[in-house]
Amino acid sequence: MASDARRAGRRSGNPEPYTLASLVEVAARAFNERGYDATSMEDLSRAAGITKSSFYHHVAGKEALLRAALDRALDGLFGILGEPGAVDGEPLERLRHIVRRQVEVLATELPYVTLLLRLRGNTETERWALARRREFDQAVAGLVAAAVDAGAVRPDVHPVVAARLLSGTVNSLIEWYRPGRVPLADLVDAVDRQVFEGLRR
Amino acid sequence: MASDARRAGRRSGNPEPYTLASLVEVAARAFNERGYDATSMEDLSRAAGITKSSFYHHVAGKEALLRAALDRALDGLFGILGEPGAVDGEPLERLRHIVRRQVEVLATELPYVTLLLRLRGNTETERWALARRREFDQAVAGLVAAAVDAGAVRPDVHPVVAARLLSGTVNSLIEWYRPGRVPLADLVDAVDRQVFEGLRR
């Protein structure tokens, strides 16, 4: 959508075809490719195909773009926790709902979630996002523990380790998933079954 | 061992207490912390506590250190594939052997495997290591497919996706595992069960 708007803008000669959202997308992709520190506003203007001053018309600077991109990832993830399927019912089924929806959010918000998951915590914005990410992971870990208490999980499961492995499995999608290769519904089912049923027949 | 040798060397005033292995370890940790590109031989000499010229007495330069660190990770991983447990028996049991040993190699060779798994492919050495890593992943994927053919795996498993998720689960250890927090034997069992039995009771 963003790139359609961009192309349309270029063709019509409209001097302001960019939305904030499309610039945030350009920035997220550039940060993922080159790293946040190595990317200048110059690089971003070039990637967006507009002048630096037009760019500054939309955003205060690099850190504001990083913040907006991370907000988008975090809004997607925290949105899941408020959904009825994540709130009502048995802990294991709520956990399954979260895992399935997390795969969907990762796939549809891929550049933003990739940026979030690769953060190293070098700036204040990065540390804020890492703290939010930990909050999300803790909500999932709490639900794993509740599922253990409810007797729905193998009795030998260590809740903290299981929650880490679960996040690791889901988050590893950013390393190889590219839209179109595997239908998203199949991927959601595959992750759900691998996490909850395991590989063995 | 490496850091014992270093400390012993410092105490005795020995001007050459460093082995190549201990310098490779210093380099791997520095590359993981700051990134390969951002780390200079100056930084590495300072981290090792020796002069730059002493450092060059042991190694040709930064790329040689990167290569040695990646070699160590790849030797550990490929070593597994030649072990009897990975070669003899039913595909699913061979796969289990590899997963369990992979957890051990990740834990004991953590800085080197971390470096390998975070490569982006910017230099020739990085691309070589990424190609070797793909070879390893393909060997694992081949074994997942063989286990599917042998009927030992859930019939709805997509071998390629399952192999990716399996690697994702195991490799995610580098993000959170630190020696001493969880006994290694427990971690090996936890990953084995999570991958092959799933979470559900």
XYZ file of C-alpha atoms in Angstrom:
402
model
C 0.000 0.000 0.000
C 2.699 2.422 1.020
C 4.694 1.798 -2.131
C 1.558 2.166 -4.289
C 0.957 5.562 -2.723
C 4.584 6.413 -3.410
C 4.411 5.423 -7.049
C 1.074 7.245 -7.487
C 2.618 10.335 -5.918
C 5.571 10.200 -8.254
C 3.449 9.767 -11.345
C 1.065 12.600 -10.493
C 3.916 14.883 -9.525
C 2.232 15.520 -6.188
C 4.974 17.071 -4.035
C 3.659 15.476 -0.798
C 2.673 11.903 -1.647
C 4.187 10.509 1.543
C 2.337 9.613 4.638
C 4.110 9.258 7.966
C 3.347 5.511 7.791
C 5.130 5.089 4.447
C 8.225 6.920 5.725
C 8.266 4.778 8.861
C 8.201 1.708 6.624
C 11.126 2.982 4.532
C 13.031 3.690 7.755
C 12.306 0.284 9.331
C 13.571 -1.530 6.232
C 16.708 0.622 6.067
C 17.441 0.165 9.788
C 17.097 -3.620 9.379
C 19.430 -3.664 6.389
C 22.215 -1.368 7.566
C 21.648 -1.007 11.274
C 20.175 2.036 13.002
C 23.515 3.708 13.809
C 24.832 3.328 10.273
C 21.709 4.856 8.667
C 21.619 8.652 8.220
C 18.631 10.899 7.436
C 20.434 11.400 4.115
C 20.216 7.632 3.446
C 16.532 7.613 4.414
C 15.673 10.557 2.152
C 17.419 8.825 -0.730
C 15.605 5.521 -0.001
C 12.271 7.378 0.099
C 13.066 9.378 -3.018
C 12.371 12.767 -1.449
C 14.500 15.644 -0.221
C 15.781 15.755 3.319
C 13.727 18.876 4.049
C 10.498 17.182 2.837
C 11.390 14.295 5.114
C 11.805 16.639 8.097
C 8.390 18.090 7.274
C 6.919 14.720 8.346
C 9.178 13.633 11.201
C 11.458 15.228 13.779
C 14.346 12.863 13.013
C 15.820 9.389 13.087
C 14.937 8.579 16.676
C 11.274 9.561 16.077
C 11.186 7.146 13.119
C 12.680 4.364 15.228
C 10.135 5.055 17.955
C 7.217 5.024 15.467
C 8.417 1.740 13.889
C 8.832 0.085 17.299
C 5.446 1.431 18.431
C 3.863 -0.282 15.474
C 5.424 -3.652 16.395
C 4.558 -3.297 20.072
C 0.973 -2.145 19.371
C 0.518 -5.260 17.232
C 1.847 -7.577 19.929
C 0.108 -5.944 22.914
C -3.131 -5.770 20.921
C -3.184 -9.580 20.982
C -3.157 -9.689 24.786
C -6.476 -7.772 24.893
C -8.314 -10.013 22.431
C -11.150 -12.195 23.836
C -9.267 -15.383 22.881
C -6.300 -14.255 25.004
C -8.453 -13.226 27.969
C -11.232 -15.820 28.281
C -10.979 -19.575 28.755
C -8.437 -22.128 29.909
C -4.804 -20.943 30.138
C -3.570 -23.409 27.495
C -6.178 -22.274 24.966
C -5.417 -18.614 25.692
C -1.730 -19.387 25.164
C -2.540 -21.095 21.858
C -4.531 -18.060 20.759
C -1.593 -15.768 21.549
C 0.927 -17.982 19.725
C -1.267 -18.219 16.610
C -1.943 -14.464 16.543
C 1.729 -13.709 17.252
C 2.667 -15.595 14.077
C 0.146 -13.462 12.171
C 1.453 -10.202 13.621
C 5.069 -11.199 12.909
C 4.183 -12.037 9.319
C 2.086 -8.940 8.597
C 4.277 -6.461 10.516
C 7.540 -8.166 9.548
C 9.895 -5.135 9.156
C 8.712 -3.576 12.427
C 8.862 -6.768 14.484
C 12.261 -7.620 12.951
C 13.530 -4.234 14.102
C 12.128 -4.852 17.603
C 13.639 -8.328 17.919
C 17.115 -7.225 16.806
C 17.435 -4.277 19.192
C 20.591 -4.148 21.275
C 19.572 -1.358 23.676
C 22.017 1.377 22.606
C 19.614 4.345 22.851
C 16.879 5.380 25.290
C 14.214 4.494 22.719
C 15.756 1.028 22.259
C 15.842 0.423 25.997
C 12.206 1.538 26.331
C 11.185 -0.899 23.551
C 13.208 -3.740 25.097
C 11.439 -3.158 28.421
C 8.038 -3.297 26.653
C 9.116 -6.485 24.878
C 10.052 -8.037 28.209
C 6.578 -7.094 29.518
C 5.016 -8.993 26.625
C 7.271 -12.016 27.213
C 6.373 -11.960 30.910
C 2.646 -12.013 30.102
C 3.255 -15.115 27.947
C 5.449 -16.699 30.635
C 2.695 -16.080 33.209
C 0.241 -17.930 31.003
C 2.643 -20.866 30.560
C 2.916 -21.074 34.348
C -0.901 -20.919 34.671
C -1.248 -23.734 32.115
C 1.253 -25.817 34.124
C -0.752 -25.157 37.331
C -3.976 -26.120 35.527
C -2.379 -29.472 34.609
C -2.735 -28.846 30.868
C 0.995 -29.019 30.180
C 3.457 -31.917 30.527
C 4.276 -32.128 34.250
C 8.055 -32.018 33.617
C 7.897 -28.588 31.929
C 9.967 -25.804 33.514
C 7.679 -22.774 32.916
C 10.448 -20.199 32.454
C 12.488 -22.351 30.062
C 9.343 -23.390 28.164
C 8.282 -19.753 27.745
C 11.746 -18.849 26.421
C 11.738 -21.738 23.943
C 8.203 -20.882 22.862
C 9.183 -17.252 22.160
C 12.333 -18.468 20.438
C 10.358 -20.714 18.112
C 7.855 -17.996 17.172
C 10.391 -15.168 16.895
C 12.730 -17.221 14.691
C 10.226 -16.662 11.893
C 11.791 -13.253 11.212
C 14.977 -15.050 10.099
C 13.391 -16.951 7.231
C 9.689 -16.170 6.701
C 9.011 -14.071 3.606
C 5.391 -13.322 2.574
C 4.098 -15.625 -0.136
C 6.440 -18.606 0.316
C 4.187 -20.506 2.733
C 0.477 -19.563 3.071
C 0.103 -17.704 6.366
C -2.748 -19.959 7.588
C -0.510 -23.028 7.095
C 2.341 -21.350 8.944
C 0.033 -20.510 11.872
C -1.081 -24.158 12.063
C 2.494 -25.435 11.729
C 3.784 -23.302 14.614
C 0.735 -24.109 16.776
C 1.209 -27.872 16.306
C 4.982 -27.815 16.649
C 4.792 -25.920 19.945
C 1.877 -27.796 21.520
C 1.998 -31.283 19.952
C 5.688 -31.639 19.103
C 7.134 -33.429 16.093
C 6.723 -37.038 17.168
C 3.734 -38.897 15.772
C 40.862 -22.373 30.595
C 41.783 -19.521 28.288
C 41.207 -16.910 30.982
C 43.149 -18.998 33.542
C 46.102 -19.060 31.179
C 45.749 -15.307 30.745
C 45.678 -14.625 34.457
C 48.619 -16.975 35.059
C 50.551 -15.201 32.330
C 49.897 -11.796 33.848
C 50.929 -12.878 37.312
C 54.158 -14.473 36.175
C 54.995 -11.483 33.992
C 55.416 -13.805 31.032
C 55.440 -11.498 27.994
C 53.653 -14.048 25.769
C 50.906 -15.607 27.896
C 48.404 -15.573 25.049
C 47.481 -18.495 22.923
C 45.763 -18.077 19.587
C 42.658 -19.644 21.171
C 42.481 -17.026 23.941
C 42.810 -14.165 21.435
C 40.078 -15.699 19.270
C 37.856 -15.790 22.348
C 38.541 -12.125 23.133
C 37.757 -11.267 19.506
C 34.529 -13.295 19.352
C 33.196 -11.585 22.476
C 34.136 -8.127 21.181
C 32.566 -8.805 17.755
C 29.340 -9.923 19.456
C 29.235 -6.830 21.639
C 30.103 -4.101 19.155
C 29.728 -5.748 15.774
C 32.585 -6.900 13.538
C 32.777 -3.715 11.453
C 32.851 -1.431 14.493
C 35.679 -3.371 16.200
C 39.268 -2.374 15.385
C 42.511 -4.265 16.067
C 43.172 -1.392 18.498
C 39.968 -2.317 20.407
C 40.957 -5.992 20.413
C 44.473 -5.287 21.704
C 42.995 -3.194 24.505
C 40.425 -5.905 25.358
C 43.214 -8.515 25.443
C 45.509 -6.263 27.445
C 48.466 -6.585 25.055
C 50.068 -4.329 22.487
C 48.879 -4.290 18.909
C 52.243 -5.620 17.715
C 52.070 -8.580 20.152
C 48.592 -9.239 18.809
C 49.861 -9.260 15.226
C 52.542 -11.719 16.329
C 49.714 -14.266 16.812
C 47.273 -13.430 14.015
C 47.339 -11.799 10.583
C 44.394 -9.516 11.365
C 40.733 -9.062 12.091
C 39.414 -11.260 9.290
C 41.690 -14.140 10.385
C 40.240 -13.854 13.897
C 36.703 -13.874 12.533
C 37.517 -16.926 10.444
C 39.059 -18.769 13.414
C 36.049 -17.973 15.646
C 33.589 -19.131 12.981
C 35.674 -22.253 12.323
C 35.377 -23.148 15.962
C 31.550 -22.853 15.859
C 31.280 -24.780 12.581
C 33.693 -27.521 13.723
C 31.523 -28.007 16.793
C 28.319 -28.275 14.773
C 29.678 -30.430 11.942
C 31.402 -32.668 14.469
C 27.928 -33.692 15.675
C 26.913 -34.951 12.246
C 29.747 -37.516 12.310
C 28.907 -38.952 15.738
C 27.538 -42.525 15.853
C 24.222 -41.292 17.309
C 23.750 -39.020 14.296
C 24.696 -41.700 11.776
C 23.177 -44.979 13.011
C 19.560 -45.827 13.740
C 16.094 -44.537 12.940
C 15.907 -41.004 11.444
C 13.893 -39.607 14.380
C 16.406 -40.881 16.945
C 19.301 -39.525 14.883
C 17.500 -36.178 14.737
C 17.011 -36.246 18.520
C 20.713 -36.951 18.996
C 21.617 -33.975 16.821
C 19.196 -31.617 18.608
C 20.467 -32.656 22.044
C 24.127 -32.320 21.045
C 23.417 -29.021 19.266
C 22.149 -27.585 22.560
C 25.398 -28.726 24.212
C 27.578 -27.211 21.492
C 25.628 -23.921 21.608
C 26.033 -23.754 25.378
C 29.726 -24.664 25.513
C 30.786 -22.678 22.424
C 28.385 -19.801 23.086
C 30.444 -16.786 21.886
C 31.470 -18.552 18.662
C 28.014 -19.885 17.797
C 26.467 -16.495 18.667
C 28.846 -14.876 16.187
C 27.914 -17.455 13.540
C 24.172 -17.048 14.026
C 24.274 -13.245 13.864
C 26.277 -13.008 10.625
C 24.820 -10.778 7.954
C 27.122 -11.793 5.071
C 29.056 -8.539 4.559
C 32.504 -10.076 3.919
C 33.774 -13.106 2.019
C 34.482 -14.921 5.287
C 30.937 -14.219 6.492
C 29.438 -15.526 3.250
C 31.592 -18.659 3.462
C 30.392 -19.285 7.031
C 26.760 -18.669 6.084
C 27.085 -21.224 3.272
C 28.520 -23.770 5.751
C 25.696 -23.000 8.168
C 23.147 -23.636 5.405
C 24.856 -26.995 4.740
C 24.356 -27.948 8.371
C 20.698 -26.834 8.296
C 20.160 -28.862 5.123
C 21.556 -31.990 6.759
C 19.046 -31.502 9.599
C 16.214 -30.779 7.141
C 17.086 -33.987 5.255
C 16.759 -35.950 8.461
C 13.378 -34.341 9.263
C 12.189 -35.397 5.795
C 13.525 -38.939 6.363
C 11.697 -39.114 9.711
C 8.476 -38.017 7.952
C 8.993 -40.735 5.304
C 9.613 -43.316 8.025
C 6.242 -42.394 9.600
C 7.842 -41.331 12.894
C 6.602 -37.747 12.685
C 3.058 -36.322 12.747
C 1.694 -36.843 9.229
C 0.682 -33.163 8.855
C 4.269 -31.909 9.282
C 5.732 -29.866 6.434
C 9.406 -30.999 6.529
C 10.918 -27.683 5.418
C 8.860 -25.575 7.829
C 9.422 -28.079 10.653
C 13.190 -28.009 10.098
C 13.178 -24.186 10.174
C 11.144 -24.096 13.394
C 13.371 -26.740 14.946
C 16.524 -24.714 14.160
C 14.753 -21.579 15.372
C 13.942 -23.174 18.714
C 17.481 -24.472 19.279
C 19.274 -21.365 17.990
C 17.151 -19.020 20.111
C 19.176 -20.249 23.096
C 21.923 -17.757 22.228
C 19.487 -14.937 23.073
C 18.967 -15.910 26.691
C 21.051 -18.901 27.808
C 23.930 -17.985 30.117
C 26.060 -20.747 31.675
C 25.041 -21.609 35.219
C 21.427 -20.369 35.237
C 19.878 -23.690 34.175
C 21.893 -26.938 34.443
C 22.932 -27.917 30.916
C 21.540 -31.465 31.223
C 18.105 -30.017 32.138
C 18.244 -27.626 29.216
C 19.082 -30.484 26.818
C 16.076 -32.469 28.124
C 13.794 -29.409 27.980
C 14.617 -28.656 24.333
C 14.387 -32.347 23.368
C 10.907 -32.688 24.919
C 9.617 -29.352 23.673
C 10.619 -30.138 20.097
C 9.509 -33.782 19.984
C 6.665 -34.015 22.524
C 5.295 -30.462 22.526
C 3.911 -28.592 25.524
C 0.504 -30.203 25.817
C 0.133 -32.929 28.439
